[in-house]
Short mmCIF file of C-alpha atoms in Angstrom, two decimals:
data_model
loop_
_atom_site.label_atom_id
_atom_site.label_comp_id
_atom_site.label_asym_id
_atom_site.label_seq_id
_atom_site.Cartn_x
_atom_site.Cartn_y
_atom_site.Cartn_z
CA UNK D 1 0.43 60.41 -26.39
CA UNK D 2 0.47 63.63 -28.68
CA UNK D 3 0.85 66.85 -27.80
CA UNK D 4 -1.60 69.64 -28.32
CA UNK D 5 -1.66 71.82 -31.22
CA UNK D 6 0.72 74.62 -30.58
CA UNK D 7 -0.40 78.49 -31.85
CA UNK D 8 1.58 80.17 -34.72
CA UNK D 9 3.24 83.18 -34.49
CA UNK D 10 4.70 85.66 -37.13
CA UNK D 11 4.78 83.63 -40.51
CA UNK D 12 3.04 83.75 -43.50
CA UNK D 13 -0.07 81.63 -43.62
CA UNK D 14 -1.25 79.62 -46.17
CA UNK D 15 -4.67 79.01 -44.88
CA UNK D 16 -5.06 75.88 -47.14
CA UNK D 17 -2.02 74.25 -45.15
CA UNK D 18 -2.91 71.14 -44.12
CA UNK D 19 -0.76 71.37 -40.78
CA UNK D 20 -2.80 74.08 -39.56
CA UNK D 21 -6.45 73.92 -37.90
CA UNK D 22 -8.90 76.34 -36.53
CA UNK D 23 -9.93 76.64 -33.20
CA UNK D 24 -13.50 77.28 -31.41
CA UNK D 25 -11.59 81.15 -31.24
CA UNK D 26 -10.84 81.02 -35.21
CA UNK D 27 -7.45 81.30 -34.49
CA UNK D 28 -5.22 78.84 -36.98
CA UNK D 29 -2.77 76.21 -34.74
CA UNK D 30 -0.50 73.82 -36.29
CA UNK D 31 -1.80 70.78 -36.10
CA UNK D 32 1.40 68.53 -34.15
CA UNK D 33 0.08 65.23 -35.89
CA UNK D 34 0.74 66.28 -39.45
CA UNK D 35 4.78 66.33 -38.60
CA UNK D 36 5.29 63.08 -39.79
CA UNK D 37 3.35 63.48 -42.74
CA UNK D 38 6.22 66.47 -43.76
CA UNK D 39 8.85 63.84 -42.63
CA UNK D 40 7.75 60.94 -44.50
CA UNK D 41 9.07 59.76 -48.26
CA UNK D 42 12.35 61.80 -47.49
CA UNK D 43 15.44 59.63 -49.26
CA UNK D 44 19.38 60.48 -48.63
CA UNK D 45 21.34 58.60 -50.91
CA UNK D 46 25.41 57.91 -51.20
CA UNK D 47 26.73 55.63 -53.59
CA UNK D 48 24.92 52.39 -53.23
CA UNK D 49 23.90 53.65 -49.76
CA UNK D 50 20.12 54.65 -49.31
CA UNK D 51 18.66 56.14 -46.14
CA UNK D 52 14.72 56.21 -46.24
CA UNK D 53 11.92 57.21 -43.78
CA UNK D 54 10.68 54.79 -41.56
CA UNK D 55 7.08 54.19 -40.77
CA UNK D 56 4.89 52.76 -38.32
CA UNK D 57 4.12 49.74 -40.84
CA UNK D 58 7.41 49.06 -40.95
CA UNK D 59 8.86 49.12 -37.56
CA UNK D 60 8.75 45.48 -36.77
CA UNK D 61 10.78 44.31 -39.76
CA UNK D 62 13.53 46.99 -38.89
CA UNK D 63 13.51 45.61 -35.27
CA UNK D 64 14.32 42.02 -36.52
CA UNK D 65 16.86 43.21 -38.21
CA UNK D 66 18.49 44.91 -35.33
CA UNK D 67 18.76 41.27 -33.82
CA UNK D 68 21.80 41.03 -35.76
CA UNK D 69 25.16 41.14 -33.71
CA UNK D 70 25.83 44.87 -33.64
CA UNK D 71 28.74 45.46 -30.70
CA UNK D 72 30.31 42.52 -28.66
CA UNK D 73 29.03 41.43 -25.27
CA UNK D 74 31.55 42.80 -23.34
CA UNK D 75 30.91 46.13 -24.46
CA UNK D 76 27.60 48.69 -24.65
CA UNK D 77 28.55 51.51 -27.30
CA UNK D 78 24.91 53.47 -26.44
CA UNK D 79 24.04 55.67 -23.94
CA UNK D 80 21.21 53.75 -22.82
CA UNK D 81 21.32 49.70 -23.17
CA UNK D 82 18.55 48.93 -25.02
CA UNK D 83 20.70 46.21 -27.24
CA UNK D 84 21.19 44.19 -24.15
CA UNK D 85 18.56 41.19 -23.00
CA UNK D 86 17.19 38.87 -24.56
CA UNK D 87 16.04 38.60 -28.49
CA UNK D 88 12.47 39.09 -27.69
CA UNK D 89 13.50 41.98 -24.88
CA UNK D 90 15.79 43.93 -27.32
CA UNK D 91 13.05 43.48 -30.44
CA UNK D 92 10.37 44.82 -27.82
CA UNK D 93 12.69 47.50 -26.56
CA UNK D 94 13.76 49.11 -29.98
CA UNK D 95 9.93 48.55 -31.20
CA UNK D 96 8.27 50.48 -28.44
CA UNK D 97 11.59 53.28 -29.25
CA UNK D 98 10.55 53.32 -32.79
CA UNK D 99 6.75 53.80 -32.21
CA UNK D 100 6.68 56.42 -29.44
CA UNK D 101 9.20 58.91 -31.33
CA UNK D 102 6.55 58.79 -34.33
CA UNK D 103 3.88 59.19 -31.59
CA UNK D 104 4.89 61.59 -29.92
CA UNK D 105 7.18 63.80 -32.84
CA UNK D 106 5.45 67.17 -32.93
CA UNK D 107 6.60 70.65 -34.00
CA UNK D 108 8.84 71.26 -30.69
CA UNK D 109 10.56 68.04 -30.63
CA UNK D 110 10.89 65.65 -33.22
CA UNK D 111 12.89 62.87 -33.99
CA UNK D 112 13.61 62.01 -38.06
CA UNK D 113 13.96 58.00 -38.07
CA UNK D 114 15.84 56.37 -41.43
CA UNK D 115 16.77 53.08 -42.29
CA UNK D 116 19.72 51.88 -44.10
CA UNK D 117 20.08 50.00 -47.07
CA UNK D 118 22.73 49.26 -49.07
CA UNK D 119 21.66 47.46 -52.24
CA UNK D 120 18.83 47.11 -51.24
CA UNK D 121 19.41 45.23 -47.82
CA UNK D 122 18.94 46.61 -44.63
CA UNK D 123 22.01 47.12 -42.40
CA UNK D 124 20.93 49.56 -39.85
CA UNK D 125 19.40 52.71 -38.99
CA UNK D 126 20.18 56.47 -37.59
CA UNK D 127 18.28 59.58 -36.95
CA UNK D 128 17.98 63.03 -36.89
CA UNK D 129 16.35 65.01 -33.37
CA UNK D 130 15.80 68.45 -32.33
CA UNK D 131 13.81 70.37 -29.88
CA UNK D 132 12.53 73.75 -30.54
CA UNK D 133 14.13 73.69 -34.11
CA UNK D 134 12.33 77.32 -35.28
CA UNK D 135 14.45 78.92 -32.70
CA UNK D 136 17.62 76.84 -31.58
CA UNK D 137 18.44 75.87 -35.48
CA UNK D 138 20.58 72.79 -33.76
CA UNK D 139 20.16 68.81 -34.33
CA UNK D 140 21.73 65.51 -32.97
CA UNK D 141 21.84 61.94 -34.08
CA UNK D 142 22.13 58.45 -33.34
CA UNK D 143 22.63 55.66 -35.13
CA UNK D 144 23.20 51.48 -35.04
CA UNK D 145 25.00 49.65 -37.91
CA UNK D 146 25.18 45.35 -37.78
CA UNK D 147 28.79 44.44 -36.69
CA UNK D 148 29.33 42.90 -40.02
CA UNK D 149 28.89 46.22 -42.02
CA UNK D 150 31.33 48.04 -39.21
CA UNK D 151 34.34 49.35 -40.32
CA UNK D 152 34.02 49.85 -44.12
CA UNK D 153 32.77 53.51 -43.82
CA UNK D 154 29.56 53.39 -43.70
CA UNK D 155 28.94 55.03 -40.41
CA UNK D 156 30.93 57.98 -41.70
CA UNK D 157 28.88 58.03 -44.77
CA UNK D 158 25.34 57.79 -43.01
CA UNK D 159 26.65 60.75 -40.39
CA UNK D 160 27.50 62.96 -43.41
CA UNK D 161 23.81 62.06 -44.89
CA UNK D 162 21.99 63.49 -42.56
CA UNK D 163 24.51 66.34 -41.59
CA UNK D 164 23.97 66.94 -45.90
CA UNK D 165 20.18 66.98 -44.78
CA UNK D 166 20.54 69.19 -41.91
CA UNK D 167 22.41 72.23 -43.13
CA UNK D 168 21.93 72.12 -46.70
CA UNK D 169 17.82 71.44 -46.62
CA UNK D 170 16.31 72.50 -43.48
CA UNK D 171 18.50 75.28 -41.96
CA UNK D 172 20.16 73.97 -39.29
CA UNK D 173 22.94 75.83 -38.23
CA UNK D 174 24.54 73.74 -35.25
CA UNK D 175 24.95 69.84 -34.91
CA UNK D 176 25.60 68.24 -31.75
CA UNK D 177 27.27 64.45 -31.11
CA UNK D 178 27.98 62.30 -28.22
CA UNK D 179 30.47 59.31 -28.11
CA UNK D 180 31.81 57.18 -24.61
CA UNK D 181 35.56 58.10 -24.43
CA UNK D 182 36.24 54.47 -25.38
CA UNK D 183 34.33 54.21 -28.08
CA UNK D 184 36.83 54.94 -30.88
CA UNK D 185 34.88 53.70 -33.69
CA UNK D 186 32.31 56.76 -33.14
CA UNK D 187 34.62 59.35 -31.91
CA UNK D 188 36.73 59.03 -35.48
CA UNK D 189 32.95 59.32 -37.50
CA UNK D 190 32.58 62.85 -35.13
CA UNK D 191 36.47 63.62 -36.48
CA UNK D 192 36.01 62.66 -40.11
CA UNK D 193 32.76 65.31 -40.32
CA UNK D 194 34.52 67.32 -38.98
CA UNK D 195 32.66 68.17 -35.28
CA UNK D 196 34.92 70.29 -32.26
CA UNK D 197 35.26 68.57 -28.95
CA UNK D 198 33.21 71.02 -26.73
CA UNK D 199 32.87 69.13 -23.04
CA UNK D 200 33.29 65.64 -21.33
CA UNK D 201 31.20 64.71 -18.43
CA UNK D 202 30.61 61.15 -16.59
CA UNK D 203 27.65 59.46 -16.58
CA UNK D 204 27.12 55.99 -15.04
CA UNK D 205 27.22 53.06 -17.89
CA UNK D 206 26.37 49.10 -16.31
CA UNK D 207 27.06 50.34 -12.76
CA UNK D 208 30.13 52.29 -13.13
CA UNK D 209 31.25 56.11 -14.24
CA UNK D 210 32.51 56.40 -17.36
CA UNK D 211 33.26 59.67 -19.42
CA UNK D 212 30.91 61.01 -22.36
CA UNK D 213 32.66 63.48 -24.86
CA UNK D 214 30.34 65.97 -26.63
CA UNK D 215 31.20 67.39 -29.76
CA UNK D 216 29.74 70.07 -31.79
CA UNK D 217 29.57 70.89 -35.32
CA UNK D 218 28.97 74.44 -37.12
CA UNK D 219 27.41 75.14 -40.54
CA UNK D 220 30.40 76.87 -41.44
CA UNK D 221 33.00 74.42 -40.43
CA UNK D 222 30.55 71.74 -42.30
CA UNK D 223 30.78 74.40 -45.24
CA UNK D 224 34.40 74.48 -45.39
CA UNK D 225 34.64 70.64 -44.73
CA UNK D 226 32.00 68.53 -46.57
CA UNK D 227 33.61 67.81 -50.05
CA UNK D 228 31.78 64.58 -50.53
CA UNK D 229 28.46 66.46 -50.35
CA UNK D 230 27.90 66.84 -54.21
CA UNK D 231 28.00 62.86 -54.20
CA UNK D 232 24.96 62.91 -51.71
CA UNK D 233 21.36 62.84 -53.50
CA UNK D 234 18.32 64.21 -50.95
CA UNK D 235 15.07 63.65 -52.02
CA UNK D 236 12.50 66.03 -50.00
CA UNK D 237 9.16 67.71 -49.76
CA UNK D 238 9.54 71.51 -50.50
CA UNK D 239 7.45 72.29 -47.68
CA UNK D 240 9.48 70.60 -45.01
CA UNK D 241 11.71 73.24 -44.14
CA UNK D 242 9.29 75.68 -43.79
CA UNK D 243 6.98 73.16 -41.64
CA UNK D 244 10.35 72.76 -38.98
CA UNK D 245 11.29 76.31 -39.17
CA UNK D 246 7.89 78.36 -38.76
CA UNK D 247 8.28 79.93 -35.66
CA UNK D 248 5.57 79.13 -32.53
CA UNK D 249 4.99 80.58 -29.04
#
């Protein structure tokens, strides 16, 4: 589905902006379908790590490669279970994820999908979300890595990516992160980039409660933490920031 276009208020208009339209009223909107055309062609890179826009074409291949081990049976590391089921189930249920967050991104909520090479092979895939980004200035992520690339890093690395892409080229000021108490692996990324421990709360995870930890991360304490940052290479449209930050009502 796709939202309708939203009216602009106080910015600067360029009236040759091709996010905007005009309506039967001649007042300018932004046009909620053009999001992903700001998003698109944005690279993060790390060493021989390369995080790059995903697109509708190329949903299906990054689906198959999520059929890859990525956590053991005995244990669901997300907060919904979509890696459980079948081959054919869990390809169908991260497909129809993929496809209805590019659907449905728009100015108000949007959600910034990347996948993850490393020399050129794919080895997973994270993501950047906010809602209301003009006013709130805050993001989360997610993120799935094949079990044989866990442990070496890389998690840390693609966190610090997009946390590099968040405050440093789009003006986010706050950046939020969940983890399951047990899942150590993903509480010590949240450490490592250095995000604060601001609440736990239970939720229900294959039929019993377990506890969620939420963790928060400033732009300052990012500021004062992120030494590795000059290593990371972001490769971005100009206009983006402006696109996510002009203001709406």
């Amino acid at each position: 589905s796709q939202h309708p276009p939203i009216e602009t208020a106080s910015y600067t208009i360029n009236r040759t902006d091709p996010t905007l339209t005009k309506t039967s009223l001649g007042r300018l909107v932004m046009n909620d379908r053009s999001i992903n055309s700001f998003l698109e062609e944005t690279t993060i890179s790390c060493n021989n790590l390369l995080l790059s826009t995903v697109s509708l074409s190329e949903i299906s291949s990054l689906a198959d490669v999520a059929l890859g081990e990525i956590h053991p049976n005995d244990y669901m590391p997300f907060g919904s279970p979509w890696s459980l089921g079948t081959p054919e189930q869990r390809r169908n249920k991260l497909h129809s994820w993929y496809e209805r967050r590019l659907q449905e991104n728009s100015h108000e909520v949007w959600t910034w999908l990347f996948k993850v090479s490393l020399k050129g092979k794919i080895i997973g895939s994270t993501n950047l979300h906010s809602q209301n980004f003009s006013t709130s200035r805050t993001v989360s992520t997610g993120s799935w890595l094949l079990r044989e690339w866990q442990g070496k890093g890389f998690g840390t690395t693609m966190r610090l990516c997009l946390l590099q892409l968040a405050f440093e080229h789009i003006g986010a000021t706050r950046a939020e992160s969940e983890a399951w108490e047990d899942n150590i692996a993903s509480r010590r990324v949240n450490e490592k980039c250095g995000y604060r421990v601001v609440g736990k709360h239970s939720l229900l995870r294959e039929g019993s409660l377990a506890t969620m930890i939420q963790y928060s991360l400033t732009v300052k304490d990012w500021r004062q933490r992120s030494a590795i940052a000059p290593q990371i290479k972001v490769g971005i449209s100009p206009t983006v920031k402006q696109t996510l930050l002009r203001r709406v009502r």
